[in-house]
């Protein structure tokens, strides 16, 4: 049985605030990055969730849509 604190630590779903951060990252990667893959982590300023950003091609960044 997971404790609430464990769920927080292991949270994998993104909130709406994180989706906005990811959308901005994807836009910036599609526009500004010259070499791929782009592997980085971005902290959501709203909820402090660490978003893993793994983009292997520019097309992938351009095609990304919030789910
Ligand atoms: Zn967030």
PDB file of N, CA, C and O in Angstrom, residues 17-45:
ATOM      1  N   UNK A  17      -0.372  22.605 -15.618  1.00  0.00           N
ATOM      2  CA  UNK A  17       0.741  23.552 -15.553  1.00  0.00           C
ATOM      3  C   UNK A  17       1.983  22.955 -16.208  1.00  0.00           C
ATOM      4  O   UNK A  17       2.713  23.644 -16.934  1.00  0.00           O
ATOM      5  N   UNK A  18       2.230  21.660 -15.988  1.00  0.00           N
ATOM      6  CA  UNK A  18       3.402  20.998 -16.566  1.00  0.00           C
ATOM      7  C   UNK A  18       3.262  20.877 -18.083  1.00  0.00           C
ATOM      8  O   UNK A  18       4.241  21.003 -18.808  1.00  0.00           O
ATOM      9  N   UNK A  19       2.050  20.612 -18.538  1.00  0.00           N
ATOM     10  CA  UNK A  19       1.821  20.488 -19.975  1.00  0.00           C
ATOM     11  C   UNK A  19       2.146  21.794 -20.684  1.00  0.00           C
ATOM     12  O   UNK A  19       2.711  21.794 -21.773  1.00  0.00           O
ATOM     13  N   UNK A  20       1.831  22.916 -20.022  1.00  0.00           N
ATOM     14  CA  UNK A  20       2.169  24.214 -20.627  1.00  0.00           C
ATOM     15  C   UNK A  20       3.681  24.399 -20.701  1.00  0.00           C
ATOM     16  O   UNK A  20       4.203  24.907 -21.696  1.00  0.00           O
ATOM     17  N   UNK A  21       4.375  23.976 -19.651  1.00  0.00           N
ATOM     18  CA  UNK A  21       5.838  24.080 -19.639  1.00  0.00           C
ATOM     19  C   UNK A  21       6.421  23.200 -20.750  1.00  0.00           C
ATOM     20  O   UNK A  21       7.297  23.615 -21.494  1.00  0.00           O
ATOM     21  N   UNK A  22       5.905  21.977 -20.870  1.00  0.00           N
ATOM     22  CA  UNK A  22       6.395  21.060 -21.890  1.00  0.00           C
ATOM     23  C   UNK A  22       6.129  21.608 -23.293  1.00  0.00           C
ATOM     24  O   UNK A  22       6.987  21.534 -24.173  1.00  0.00           O
ATOM     25  N   UNK A  23       4.941  22.197 -23.486  1.00  0.00           N
ATOM     26  CA  UNK A  23       4.602  22.767 -24.794  1.00  0.00           C
ATOM     27  C   UNK A  23       5.599  23.857 -25.170  1.00  0.00           C
ATOM     28  O   UNK A  23       6.056  23.947 -26.314  1.00  0.00           O
ATOM     29  N   UNK A  24       5.965  24.690 -24.190  1.00  0.00           N
ATOM     30  CA  UNK A  24       6.913  25.768 -24.440  1.00  0.00           C
ATOM     31  C   UNK A  24       8.293  25.199 -24.772  1.00  0.00           C
ATOM     32  O   UNK A  24       8.986  25.689 -25.656  1.00  0.00           O
ATOM     33  N   UNK A  25       8.687  24.159 -24.055  1.00  0.00           N
ATOM     34  CA  UNK A  25       9.981  23.513 -24.311  1.00  0.00           C
ATOM     35  C   UNK A  25      10.023  22.932 -25.715  1.00  0.00           C
ATOM     36  O   UNK A  25      11.009  23.082 -26.425  1.00  0.00           O
ATOM     37  N   UNK A  26       8.952  22.239 -26.090  1.00  0.00           N
ATOM     38  CA  UNK A  26       8.915  21.588 -27.403  1.00  0.00           C
ATOM     39  C   UNK A  26       9.010  22.638 -28.508  1.00  0.00           C
ATOM     40  O   UNK A  26       9.707  22.442 -29.504  1.00  0.00           O
ATOM     41  N   UNK A  27       8.317  23.739 -28.314  1.00  0.00           N
ATOM     42  CA  UNK A  27       8.353  24.830 -29.280  1.00  0.00           C
ATOM     43  C   UNK A  27       9.782  25.367 -29.412  1.00  0.00           C
ATOM     44  O   UNK A  27      10.292  25.573 -30.515  1.00  0.00           O
ATOM     45  N   UNK A  28      10.395  25.584 -28.277  1.00  0.00           N
ATOM     46  CA  UNK A  28      11.758  26.120 -28.266  1.00  0.00           C
ATOM     47  C   UNK A  28      12.746  25.132 -28.881  1.00  0.00           C
ATOM     48  O   UNK A  28      13.646  25.522 -29.624  1.00  0.00           O
ATOM     49  N   UNK A  29      12.561  23.841 -28.600  1.00  0.00           N
ATOM     50  CA  UNK A  29      13.455  22.825 -29.163  1.00  0.00           C
ATOM     51  C   UNK A  29      13.298  22.770 -30.679  1.00  0.00           C
ATOM     52  O   UNK A  29      14.280  22.740 -31.418  1.00  0.00           O
ATOM     53  N   UNK A  30      12.059  22.805 -31.148  1.00  0.00           N
ATOM     54  CA  UNK A  30      11.813  22.747 -32.599  1.00  0.00           C
ATOM     55  C   UNK A  30      12.413  23.961 -33.296  1.00  0.00           C
ATOM     56  O   UNK A  30      12.889  23.882 -34.425  1.00  0.00           O
ATOM     57  N   UNK A  31      12.435  25.100 -32.615  1.00  0.00           N
ATOM     58  CA  UNK A  31      12.870  26.344 -33.231  1.00  0.00           C
ATOM     59  C   UNK A  31      14.377  26.567 -33.089  1.00  0.00           C
ATOM     60  O   UNK A  31      15.035  27.016 -34.025  1.00  0.00           O
ATOM     61  N   UNK A  32      14.919  26.269 -31.905  1.00  0.00           N
ATOM     62  CA  UNK A  32      16.262  26.744 -31.579  1.00  0.00           C
ATOM     63  C   UNK A  32      17.358  25.684 -31.594  1.00  0.00           C
ATOM     64  O   UNK A  32      18.519  26.025 -31.711  1.00  0.00           O
ATOM     65  N   UNK A  33      16.993  24.421 -31.418  1.00  0.00           N
ATOM     66  CA  UNK A  33      18.042  23.420 -31.255  1.00  0.00           C
ATOM     67  C   UNK A  33      18.544  22.931 -32.602  1.00  0.00           C
ATOM     68  O   UNK A  33      17.762  22.701 -33.527  1.00  0.00           O
ATOM     69  N   UNK A  34      19.853  22.773 -32.696  1.00  0.00           N
ATOM     70  CA  UNK A  34      20.464  22.363 -33.958  1.00  0.00           C
ATOM     71  C   UNK A  34      20.869  20.901 -33.937  1.00  0.00           C
ATOM     72  O   UNK A  34      21.019  20.284 -34.980  1.00  0.00           O
ATOM     73  N   UNK A  35      21.082  20.355 -32.752  1.00  0.00           N
ATOM     74  CA  UNK A  35      21.526  18.964 -32.708  1.00  0.00           C
ATOM     75  C   UNK A  35      20.596  18.150 -31.825  1.00  0.00           C
ATOM     76  O   UNK A  35      20.089  18.629 -30.814  1.00  0.00           O
ATOM     77  N   UNK A  36      20.369  16.930 -32.231  1.00  0.00           N
ATOM     78  CA  UNK A  36      19.486  16.010 -31.522  1.00  0.00           C
ATOM     79  C   UNK A  36      20.268  14.736 -31.247  1.00  0.00           C
ATOM     80  O   UNK A  36      21.217  14.436 -31.969  1.00  0.00           O
ATOM     81  N   UNK A  37      19.879  13.988 -30.235  1.00  0.00           N
ATOM     82  CA  UNK A  37      18.727  14.175 -29.350  1.00  0.00           C
ATOM     83  C   UNK A  37      18.931  15.293 -28.329  1.00  0.00           C
ATOM     84  O   UNK A  37      20.051  15.667 -28.023  1.00  0.00           O
ATOM     85  N   UNK A  38      17.814  15.799 -27.819  1.00  0.00           N
ATOM     86  CA  UNK A  38      17.815  16.747 -26.714  1.00  0.00           C
ATOM     87  C   UNK A  38      17.254  16.006 -25.501  1.00  0.00           C
ATOM     88  O   UNK A  38      16.102  15.593 -25.495  1.00  0.00           O
ATOM     89  N   UNK A  39      18.107  15.796 -24.526  1.00  0.00           N
ATOM     90  CA  UNK A  39      17.713  15.076 -23.313  1.00  0.00           C
ATOM     91  C   UNK A  39      17.953  16.026 -22.149  1.00  0.00           C
ATOM     92  O   UNK A  39      19.088  16.429 -21.908  1.00  0.00           O
ATOM     93  N   UNK A  40      16.888  16.419 -21.487  1.00  0.00           N
ATOM     94  CA  UNK A  40      17.084  17.281 -20.324  1.00  0.00           C
ATOM     95  C   UNK A  40      15.901  17.182 -19.389  1.00  0.00           C
ATOM     96  O   UNK A  40      14.902  16.549 -19.704  1.00  0.00           O
ATOM     97  N   UNK A  41      16.057  17.800 -18.247  1.00  0.00           N
ATOM     98  CA  UNK A  41      14.971  17.836 -17.278  1.00  0.00           C
ATOM     99  C   UNK A  41      14.617  19.292 -17.012  1.00  0.00           C
ATOM    100  O   UNK A  41      15.502  20.128 -16.870  1.00  0.00           O
ATOM    101  N   UNK A  42      13.325  19.560 -16.963  1.00  0.00           N
ATOM    102  CA  UNK A  42      12.851  20.917 -16.727  1.00  0.00           C
ATOM    103  C   UNK A  42      11.930  20.875 -15.517  1.00  0.00           C
ATOM    104  O   UNK A  42      11.048  20.024 -15.438  1.00  0.00           O
ATOM    105  N   UNK A  43      12.148  21.784 -14.583  1.00  0.00           N
ATOM    106  CA  UNK A  43      11.305  21.817 -13.390  1.00  0.00           C
ATOM    107  C   UNK A  43      10.128  22.749 -13.651  1.00  0.00           C
ATOM    108  O   UNK A  43      10.311  23.904 -14.039  1.00  0.00           O
ATOM    109  N   UNK A  44       8.922  22.241 -13.427  1.00  0.00           N
ATOM    110  CA  UNK A  44       7.731  23.072 -13.567  1.00  0.00           C
ATOM    111  C   UNK A  44       7.743  24.122 -12.464  1.00  0.00           C
ATOM    112  O   UNK A  44       7.813  23.784 -11.286  1.00  0.00           O
ATOM    113  N   UNK A  45       7.702  25.406 -12.834  1.00  0.00           N
ATOM    114  CA  UNK A  45       7.771  26.453 -11.804  1.00  0.00           C
ATOM    115  C   UNK A  45       6.522  26.483 -10.917  1.00  0.00           C
ATOM    116  O   UNK A  45       6.566  27.015  -9.817  1.00  0.00           O
TER     117      UNK A  45
END
